[in-house]
JSON list of C-alpha atoms in Angstrom, two decimals:
[
{"chain": "A", "resi": 1, "resn": "MET", "atom": "CA", "xyz": [-4.56, 12.52, -1.74]},
{"chain": "A", "resi": 2, "resn": "ASN", "atom": "CA", "xyz": [-3.95, 11.44, 1.88]},
{"chain": "A", "resi": 3, "resn": "ARG", "atom": "CA", "xyz": [-6.01, 8.79, 2.53]},
{"chain": "A", "resi": 4, "resn": "TRP", "atom": "CA", "xyz": [-5.96, 5.18, 2.47]},
{"chain": "A", "resi": 5, "resn": "ILE", "atom": "CA", "xyz": [-6.27, 3.29, -0.92]},
{"chain": "A", "resi": 6, "resn": "LEU", "atom": "CA", "xyz": [-6.78, -0.41, -0.69]},
{"chain": "A", "resi": 7, "resn": "ILE", "atom": "CA", "xyz": [-5.72, -3.11, -2.29]},
{"chain": "A", "resi": 8, "resn": "ASP", "atom": "CA", "xyz": [-8.99, -5.06, -4.45]},
{"chain": "A", "resi": 9, "resn": "TYR", "atom": "CA", "xyz": [-8.52, -6.50, -7.94]},
{"chain": "A", "resi": 10, "resn": "ASP", "atom": "CA", "xyz": [-8.13, -3.38, -9.95]},
{"chain": "A", "resi": 11, "resn": "PHE", "atom": "CA", "xyz": [-5.78, -1.88, -7.28]},
{"chain": "A", "resi": 12, "resn": "ARG", "atom": "CA", "xyz": [-3.05, -1.48, -10.66]},
{"chain": "A", "resi": 13, "resn": "ASP", "atom": "CA", "xyz": [-5.39, 1.25, -12.07]},
{"chain": "A", "resi": 14, "resn": "LYS", "atom": "CA", "xyz": [-4.99, 3.32, -9.07]},
{"chain": "A", "resi": 15, "resn": "LEU", "atom": "CA", "xyz": [-1.81, 2.67, -8.73]},
{"chain": "A", "resi": 16, "resn": "PRO", "atom": "CA", "xyz": [0.69, 6.03, -9.06]},
{"chain": "A", "resi": 17, "resn": "LYS", "atom": "CA", "xyz": [1.35, 6.80, -12.92]},
{"chain": "A", "resi": 18, "resn": "GLU", "atom": "CA", "xyz": [5.07, 8.44, -12.15]},
{"chain": "A", "resi": 19, "resn": "ASP", "atom": "CA", "xyz": [8.08, 7.16, -9.93]},
{"chain": "A", "resi": 20, "resn": "CYS", "atom": "CA", "xyz": [7.82, 8.23, -6.02]},
{"chain": "A", "resi": 21, "resn": "GLU", "atom": "CA", "xyz": [6.84, 7.23, -2.17]},
{"chain": "A", "resi": 22, "resn": "ILE", "atom": "CA", "xyz": [4.10, 5.77, -1.01]},
{"chain": "A", "resi": 23, "resn": "TRP", "atom": "CA", "xyz": [2.85, 4.75, 2.39]},
{"chain": "A", "resi": 24, "resn": "ILE", "atom": "CA", "xyz": [1.91, 1.03, 2.97]},
{"chain": "A", "resi": 25, "resn": "THR", "atom": "CA", "xyz": [-0.11, -0.62, 5.65]},
{"chain": "A", "resi": 26, "resn": "ARG", "atom": "CA", "xyz": [0.94, -4.30, 6.19]},
{"chain": "A", "resi": 27, "resn": "VAL", "atom": "CA", "xyz": [-0.65, -7.02, 7.82]},
{"chain": "A", "resi": 28, "resn": "CYS", "atom": "CA", "xyz": [1.07, -10.09, 9.11]},
{"chain": "A", "resi": 29, "resn": "PHE", "atom": "CA", "xyz": [-0.82, -14.14, 9.82]},
{"chain": "A", "resi": 30, "resn": "THR", "atom": "CA", "xyz": [-1.68, -12.59, 13.75]},
{"chain": "A", "resi": 31, "resn": "GLY", "atom": "CA", "xyz": [-3.50, -9.48, 12.22]},
{"chain": "A", "resi": 32, "resn": "GLU", "atom": "CA", "xyz": [-1.09, -6.72, 13.76]},
{"chain": "A", "resi": 33, "resn": "ARG", "atom": "CA", "xyz": [-0.72, -3.53, 11.17]},
{"chain": "A", "resi": 34, "resn": "TRP", "atom": "CA", "xyz": [2.72, -1.38, 10.35]},
{"chain": "A", "resi": 35, "resn": "VAL", "atom": "CA", "xyz": [3.28, 1.36, 8.22]},
{"chain": "A", "resi": 36, "resn": "GLN", "atom": "CA", "xyz": [6.06, 1.37, 6.03]},
{"chain": "A", "resi": 37, "resn": "LYS", "atom": "CA", "xyz": [7.99, 3.79, 3.87]},
{"chain": "A", "resi": 38, "resn": "VAL", "atom": "CA", "xyz": [8.56, 2.77, 0.57]},
{"chain": "A", "resi": 39, "resn": "ASP", "atom": "CA", "xyz": [10.37, 3.45, -2.52]},
{"chain": "A", "resi": 40, "resn": "PHE", "atom": "CA", "xyz": [7.64, 2.79, -6.27]},
{"chain": "A", "resi": 41, "resn": "TYR", "atom": "CA", "xyz": [8.56, 2.35, -9.11]},
{"chain": "A", "resi": 42, "resn": "ALA", "atom": "CA", "xyz": [5.83, 3.22, -12.03]},
{"chain": "A", "resi": 43, "resn": "ASP", "atom": "CA", "xyz": [6.94, 0.97, -14.35]},
{"chain": "A", "resi": 44, "resn": "MET", "atom": "CA", "xyz": [6.43, -1.92, -12.72]},
{"chain": "A", "resi": 45, "resn": "LYS", "atom": "CA", "xyz": [2.98, -1.52, -12.37]},
{"chain": "A", "resi": 46, "resn": "ASP", "atom": "CA", "xyz": [3.09, -3.41, -8.72]},
{"chain": "A", "resi": 47, "resn": "ILE", "atom": "CA", "xyz": [3.98, -3.08, -4.84]},
{"chain": "A", "resi": 48, "resn": "GLU", "atom": "CA", "xyz": [6.14, -5.75, -4.37]},
{"chain": "A", "resi": 49, "resn": "TYR", "atom": "CA", "xyz": [6.02, -6.35, -0.56]},
{"chain": "A", "resi": 50, "resn": "ASP", "atom": "CA", "xyz": [3.72, -9.56, 0.44]},
{"chain": "A", "resi": 51, "resn": "GLY", "atom": "CA", "xyz": [0.93, -8.34, 2.87]},
{"chain": "A", "resi": 52, "resn": "THR", "atom": "CA", "xyz": [-0.07, -5.34, 1.63]},
{"chain": "A", "resi": 53, "resn": "ILE", "atom": "CA", "xyz": [-3.57, -3.97, 2.54]},
{"chain": "A", "resi": 54, "resn": "ALA", "atom": "CA", "xyz": [-3.09, -0.52, 1.45]},
{"chain": "A", "resi": 55, "resn": "TRP", "atom": "CA", "xyz": [-1.29, 2.21, 0.33]},
{"chain": "A", "resi": 56, "resn": "MET", "atom": "CA", "xyz": [-1.50, 6.10, 0.08]},
{"chain": "A", "resi": 57, "resn": "ILE", "atom": "CA", "xyz": [1.77, 8.88, -1.60]},
{"chain": "A", "resi": 58, "resn": "VAL", "atom": "CA", "xyz": [3.99, 9.92, 0.82]},
{"chain": "A", "resi": 59, "resn": "GLU", "atom": "CA", "xyz": [3.40, 13.62, 0.82]},
{"chain": "A", "resi": 60, "resn": "ASN", "atom": "CA", "xyz": [5.41, 14.51, 4.11]},
{"chain": "A", "resi": 61, "resn": "ASP", "atom": "CA", "xyz": [7.36, 12.11, 6.66]},
{"chain": "A", "resi": 62, "resn": "VAL", "atom": "CA", "xyz": [4.99, 11.93, 9.44]},
{"chain": "A", "resi": 63, "resn": "MET", "atom": "CA", "xyz": [4.02, 8.71, 9.66]},
{"chain": "A", "resi": 64, "resn": "PRO", "atom": "CA", "xyz": [0.36, 7.47, 9.19]},
{"chain": "A", "resi": 65, "resn": "LYS", "atom": "CA", "xyz": [-1.35, 5.03, 11.55]},
{"chain": "A", "resi": 66, "resn": "PRO", "atom": "CA", "xyz": [-1.83, 1.72, 10.32]},
{"chain": "A", "resi": 67, "resn": "CYS", "atom": "CA", "xyz": [-5.24, 1.41, 8.23]},
{"chain": "A", "resi": 68, "resn": "ASN", "atom": "CA", "xyz": [-8.06, 0.14, 9.88]},
{"chain": "A", "resi": 69, "resn": "ALA", "atom": "CA", "xyz": [-10.34, -0.83, 7.07]},
{"chain": "A", "resi": 70, "resn": "ARG", "atom": "CA", "xyz": [-11.65, -4.50, 7.72]},
{"chain": "A", "resi": 71, "resn": "HIS", "atom": "CA", "xyz": [-12.40, -7.26, 5.17]},
{"chain": "A", "resi": 72, "resn": "THR", "atom": "CA", "xyz": [-9.20, -5.78, 3.37]},
{"chain": "A", "resi": 73, "resn": "MET", "atom": "CA", "xyz": [-7.80, -8.21, 0.71]},
{"chain": "A", "resi": 74, "resn": "VAL", "atom": "CA", "xyz": [-3.55, -9.09, 0.82]},
{"chain": "A", "resi": 75, "resn": "ILE", "atom": "CA", "xyz": [-1.77, -7.77, -2.74]},
{"chain": "A", "resi": 76, "resn": "GLN", "atom": "CA", "xyz": [-0.32, -11.86, -3.07]},
{"chain": "A", "resi": 77, "resn": "ALA", "atom": "CA", "xyz": [-4.17, -13.04, -3.05]},
{"chain": "A", "resi": 78, "resn": "VAL", "atom": "CA", "xyz": [-4.59, -10.36, -6.15]},
{"chain": "A", "resi": 79, "resn": "ARG", "atom": "CA", "xyz": [-1.58, -9.70, -7.92]}
]
């Protein structure tokens, strides 16, 4: 996969079908973005971290650069 998948109104349909580790790009109120590696549990059908704007499956332990897409949505706005 190795590309950022943006959060949108249909984000649950795009989530992994099995438990795995994912990278998430998060954003704070100042606009600062950072990457975090988290455990994803498929049964939850959600990413539990507010401020998430994008995700990708971890394929190796090299931390990617944060997603730099413009006009993104935060996950809590579409839950």
